[in-house]
């Protein structure tokens, strides 16, 4: 199961309570927060933005190798990443995907656009049309 989760390093800032967050496997994802909770939220956001940018540039997503505090993009963003990555690997056209899901090609273009929010049911439908199933997990919040 692919989770798009990467290890983050949280380093205290000179300002008391703040943290700078970096990812060894995703060096472009750098952010900071005023406290640990804020830093974790900013890290999830930064990670999602960079992973979507990689896909938009046609760059493969890095293999998660580092260890540490694991951070995942927000669920809606992770689902979008899954759709785009799966489509890029599927070797089909947008027209073919539209045919498979019974929708207009314009709707498929929006579903594949990293800058357009897409509702979860459509993302699930698109993934299913490419032989994948979206699975949602639960973990304790920190």
PDB file of C-alpha atoms in Angstrom:
ATOM      1  CA  UNK A   1       0.000   0.000   0.000  1.00  0.00           C
ATOM      2  CA  UNK A   2       1.408   3.375  -1.005  1.00  0.00           C
ATOM      3  CA  UNK A   3       0.991   6.155   1.561  1.00  0.00           C
ATOM      4  CA  UNK A   4       3.140   9.058   0.297  1.00  0.00           C
ATOM      5  CA  UNK A   5       4.582   9.296   3.803  1.00  0.00           C
ATOM      6  CA  UNK A   6       8.109  10.614   4.292  1.00  0.00           C
ATOM      7  CA  UNK A   7      10.387  11.074   7.286  1.00  0.00           C
ATOM      8  CA  UNK A   8      10.703  14.652   8.502  1.00  0.00           C
ATOM      9  CA  UNK A   9      13.301  16.224  10.727  1.00  0.00           C
ATOM     10  CA  UNK A  10      12.047  18.851  13.184  1.00  0.00           C
ATOM     11  CA  UNK A  11      14.790  21.229  14.336  1.00  0.00           C
ATOM     12  CA  UNK A  12      14.130  23.896  16.959  1.00  0.00           C
ATOM     13  CA  UNK A  13      14.384  27.471  15.707  1.00  0.00           C
ATOM     14  CA  UNK A  14      16.098  30.348  17.466  1.00  0.00           C
ATOM     15  CA  UNK A  15      12.611  31.567  18.390  1.00  0.00           C
ATOM     16  CA  UNK A  16      11.440  29.600  21.442  1.00  0.00           C
ATOM     17  CA  UNK A  17       8.931  26.878  20.587  1.00  0.00           C
ATOM     18  CA  UNK A  18       9.350  27.059  16.805  1.00  0.00           C
ATOM     19  CA  UNK A  19      10.567  24.322  14.474  1.00  0.00           C
ATOM     20  CA  UNK A  20      12.087  24.134  10.994  1.00  0.00           C
ATOM     21  CA  UNK A  21      11.003  21.011   9.118  1.00  0.00           C
ATOM     22  CA  UNK A  22      12.998  19.305   6.370  1.00  0.00           C
ATOM     23  CA  UNK A  23      12.667  16.018   4.505  1.00  0.00           C
ATOM     24  CA  UNK A  24      15.835  14.102   3.562  1.00  0.00           C
ATOM     25  CA  UNK A  25      14.034  12.298   0.719  1.00  0.00           C
ATOM     26  CA  UNK A  26      12.226  15.419  -0.529  1.00  0.00           C
ATOM     27  CA  UNK A  27      14.822  18.213  -0.159  1.00  0.00           C
ATOM     28  CA  UNK A  28      12.618  20.885  -1.738  1.00  0.00           C
ATOM     29  CA  UNK A  29      10.051  20.501   1.062  1.00  0.00           C
ATOM     30  CA  UNK A  30      11.224  22.925   3.739  1.00  0.00           C
ATOM     31  CA  UNK A  31       8.919  24.756   6.114  1.00  0.00           C
ATOM     32  CA  UNK A  32       8.572  25.895   9.692  1.00  0.00           C
ATOM     33  CA  UNK A  33       5.977  26.367  12.386  1.00  0.00           C
ATOM     34  CA  UNK A  34       5.505  28.436  15.497  1.00  0.00           C
ATOM     35  CA  UNK A  35       5.124  25.284  17.603  1.00  0.00           C
ATOM     36  CA  UNK A  36       5.238  21.526  17.018  1.00  0.00           C
ATOM     37  CA  UNK A  37       1.551  21.293  16.050  1.00  0.00           C
ATOM     38  CA  UNK A  38       1.879  24.156  13.559  1.00  0.00           C
ATOM     39  CA  UNK A  39       5.133  22.680  12.197  1.00  0.00           C
ATOM     40  CA  UNK A  40       3.453  19.296  11.562  1.00  0.00           C
ATOM     41  CA  UNK A  41       0.593  20.983   9.690  1.00  0.00           C
ATOM     42  CA  UNK A  42       2.988  23.085   7.651  1.00  0.00           C
ATOM     43  CA  UNK A  43       5.056  19.963   6.905  1.00  0.00           C
ATOM     44  CA  UNK A  44       2.018  18.073   5.575  1.00  0.00           C
ATOM     45  CA  UNK A  45       1.151  21.042   3.387  1.00  0.00           C
ATOM     46  CA  UNK A  46       4.702  21.569   2.088  1.00  0.00           C
ATOM     47  CA  UNK A  47       5.151  17.864   1.357  1.00  0.00           C
ATOM     48  CA  UNK A  48       1.908  17.717  -0.614  1.00  0.00           C
ATOM     49  CA  UNK A  49       2.788  20.790  -2.665  1.00  0.00           C
ATOM     50  CA  UNK A  50       6.225  19.466  -3.578  1.00  0.00           C
ATOM     51  CA  UNK A  51       4.999  15.960  -4.454  1.00  0.00           C
ATOM     52  CA  UNK A  52       2.323  17.468  -6.731  1.00  0.00           C
ATOM     53  CA  UNK A  53       4.991  19.706  -8.271  1.00  0.00           C
ATOM     54  CA  UNK A  54       7.211  16.685  -8.967  1.00  0.00           C
ATOM     55  CA  UNK A  55       4.335  15.009 -10.804  1.00  0.00           C
ATOM     56  CA  UNK A  56       3.458  18.182 -12.692  1.00  0.00           C
ATOM     57  CA  UNK A  57       7.081  18.394 -13.878  1.00  0.00           C
ATOM     58  CA  UNK A  58       7.040  14.732 -14.910  1.00  0.00           C
ATOM     59  CA  UNK A  59       9.524  13.880 -12.180  1.00  0.00           C
ATOM     60  CA  UNK A  60       9.097  10.535 -10.360  1.00  0.00           C
ATOM     61  CA  UNK A  61       8.293  10.637  -6.681  1.00  0.00           C
ATOM     62  CA  UNK A  62      11.273   9.786  -4.475  1.00  0.00           C
ATOM     63  CA  UNK A  63      11.396   6.472  -2.667  1.00  0.00           C
ATOM     64  CA  UNK A  64      10.959   7.034   1.076  1.00  0.00           C
ATOM     65  CA  UNK A  65      14.222   5.818   2.607  1.00  0.00           C
ATOM     66  CA  UNK A  66      14.913   8.095   5.581  1.00  0.00           C
ATOM     67  CA  UNK A  67      13.739   7.327   9.078  1.00  0.00           C
ATOM     68  CA  UNK A  68      12.304   9.722  11.597  1.00  0.00           C
ATOM     69  CA  UNK A  69       8.982  11.360  12.298  1.00  0.00           C
ATOM     70  CA  UNK A  70       6.688  10.301   9.486  1.00  0.00           C
ATOM     71  CA  UNK A  71       4.574  12.950   7.774  1.00  0.00           C
ATOM     72  CA  UNK A  72       1.982  12.463   5.036  1.00  0.00           C
ATOM     73  CA  UNK A  73       0.260  15.068   2.877  1.00  0.00           C
ATOM     74  CA  UNK A  74      -3.321  15.924   3.769  1.00  0.00           C
ATOM     75  CA  UNK A  75      -5.688  13.090   2.712  1.00  0.00           C
ATOM     76  CA  UNK A  76      -7.335  15.000  -0.164  1.00  0.00           C
ATOM     77  CA  UNK A  77      -3.897  15.908  -1.523  1.00  0.00           C
ATOM     78  CA  UNK A  78      -2.624  12.332  -1.133  1.00  0.00           C
ATOM     79  CA  UNK A  79      -5.639  11.099  -3.124  1.00  0.00           C
ATOM     80  CA  UNK A  80      -4.874  13.630  -5.870  1.00  0.00           C
ATOM     81  CA  UNK A  81      -1.220  12.535  -5.907  1.00  0.00           C
ATOM     82  CA  UNK A  82      -2.354   8.920  -6.221  1.00  0.00           C
ATOM     83  CA  UNK A  83      -4.601   9.744  -9.186  1.00  0.00           C
ATOM     84  CA  UNK A  84      -1.927  11.685 -11.062  1.00  0.00           C
ATOM     85  CA  UNK A  85       0.844   9.176 -10.372  1.00  0.00           C
ATOM     86  CA  UNK A  86      -1.380   6.236 -11.333  1.00  0.00           C
ATOM     87  CA  UNK A  87      -2.451   7.943 -14.559  1.00  0.00           C
ATOM     88  CA  UNK A  88       1.151   8.712 -15.524  1.00  0.00           C
ATOM     89  CA  UNK A  89       2.054   5.048 -15.053  1.00  0.00           C
ATOM     90  CA  UNK A  90      -1.097   3.680 -16.731  1.00  0.00           C
ATOM     91  CA  UNK A  91      -0.037   4.542 -20.279  1.00  0.00           C
ATOM     92  CA  UNK A  92      -3.545   5.576 -21.341  1.00  0.00           C
ATOM     93  CA  UNK A  93      -4.863   8.825 -22.774  1.00  0.00           C
ATOM     94  CA  UNK A  94      -7.162  11.262 -21.034  1.00  0.00           C
ATOM     95  CA  UNK A  95      -9.804  10.352 -23.625  1.00  0.00           C
ATOM     96  CA  UNK A  96      -9.521   6.685 -22.691  1.00  0.00           C
ATOM     97  CA  UNK A  97      -9.796   7.496 -18.996  1.00  0.00           C
ATOM     98  CA  UNK A  98     -12.869   9.652 -19.672  1.00  0.00           C
ATOM     99  CA  UNK A  99     -14.437   6.772 -21.583  1.00  0.00           C
ATOM    100  CA  UNK A 100     -13.706   4.355 -18.726  1.00  0.00           C
ATOM    101  CA  UNK A 101     -15.407   6.549 -16.132  1.00  0.00           C
ATOM    102  CA  UNK A 102     -18.215   7.747 -18.398  1.00  0.00           C
ATOM    103  CA  UNK A 103     -17.353  11.426 -17.989  1.00  0.00           C
ATOM    104  CA  UNK A 104     -16.381  14.310 -20.227  1.00  0.00           C
ATOM    105  CA  UNK A 105     -12.665  14.646 -21.006  1.00  0.00           C
ATOM    106  CA  UNK A 106     -12.756  18.130 -19.462  1.00  0.00           C
ATOM    107  CA  UNK A 107     -13.657  16.571 -16.112  1.00  0.00           C
ATOM    108  CA  UNK A 108     -10.722  14.161 -16.428  1.00  0.00           C
ATOM    109  CA  UNK A 109      -8.367  17.067 -17.173  1.00  0.00           C
ATOM    110  CA  UNK A 110      -9.522  18.785 -13.971  1.00  0.00           C
ATOM    111  CA  UNK A 111      -9.085  15.563 -11.977  1.00  0.00           C
ATOM    112  CA  UNK A 112      -5.508  15.310 -13.257  1.00  0.00           C
ATOM    113  CA  UNK A 113      -4.671  18.978 -12.683  1.00  0.00           C
ATOM    114  CA  UNK A 114      -2.640  19.340  -9.460  1.00  0.00           C
ATOM    115  CA  UNK A 115      -3.921  22.897  -9.035  1.00  0.00           C
ATOM    116  CA  UNK A 116      -7.635  22.018  -9.114  1.00  0.00           C
ATOM    117  CA  UNK A 117      -9.456  20.590  -6.104  1.00  0.00           C
ATOM    118  CA  UNK A 118     -11.346  17.428  -6.954  1.00  0.00           C
ATOM    119  CA  UNK A 119     -14.055  15.771  -4.888  1.00  0.00           C
ATOM    120  CA  UNK A 120     -13.129  12.452  -3.328  1.00  0.00           C
ATOM    121  CA  UNK A 121     -15.820  10.365  -5.102  1.00  0.00           C
ATOM    122  CA  UNK A 122     -14.422  11.341  -8.510  1.00  0.00           C
ATOM    123  CA  UNK A 123     -10.859  10.570  -7.392  1.00  0.00           C
ATOM    124  CA  UNK A 124     -12.026   7.137  -6.215  1.00  0.00           C
ATOM    125  CA  UNK A 125     -13.805   6.531  -9.539  1.00  0.00           C
ATOM    126  CA  UNK A 126     -10.748   7.537 -11.544  1.00  0.00           C
ATOM    127  CA  UNK A 127      -8.484   5.277  -9.500  1.00  0.00           C
ATOM    128  CA  UNK A 128     -10.901   2.362  -9.838  1.00  0.00           C
ATOM    129  CA  UNK A 129     -10.942   2.842 -13.618  1.00  0.00           C
ATOM    130  CA  UNK A 130      -7.181   2.327 -13.539  1.00  0.00           C
ATOM    131  CA  UNK A 131      -7.335  -0.761 -11.331  1.00  0.00           C
ATOM    132  CA  UNK A 132      -6.558   0.901  -8.002  1.00  0.00           C
ATOM    133  CA  UNK A 133      -8.536   1.321  -4.793  1.00  0.00           C
ATOM    134  CA  UNK A 134      -8.229   4.242  -2.426  1.00  0.00           C
ATOM    135  CA  UNK A 135      -7.800   3.127   1.202  1.00  0.00           C
ATOM    136  CA  UNK A 136      -8.096   5.499   4.129  1.00  0.00           C
ATOM    137  CA  UNK A 137      -6.213   4.852   7.360  1.00  0.00           C
ATOM    138  CA  UNK A 138      -6.292   6.269  10.850  1.00  0.00           C
ATOM    139  CA  UNK A 139      -3.458   7.111  13.223  1.00  0.00           C
ATOM    140  CA  UNK A 140      -3.127   8.987  16.484  1.00  0.00           C
ATOM    141  CA  UNK A 141      -2.645  12.746  16.138  1.00  0.00           C
ATOM    142  CA  UNK A 142       0.453  14.166  17.723  1.00  0.00           C
TER     143      UNK A 142
END
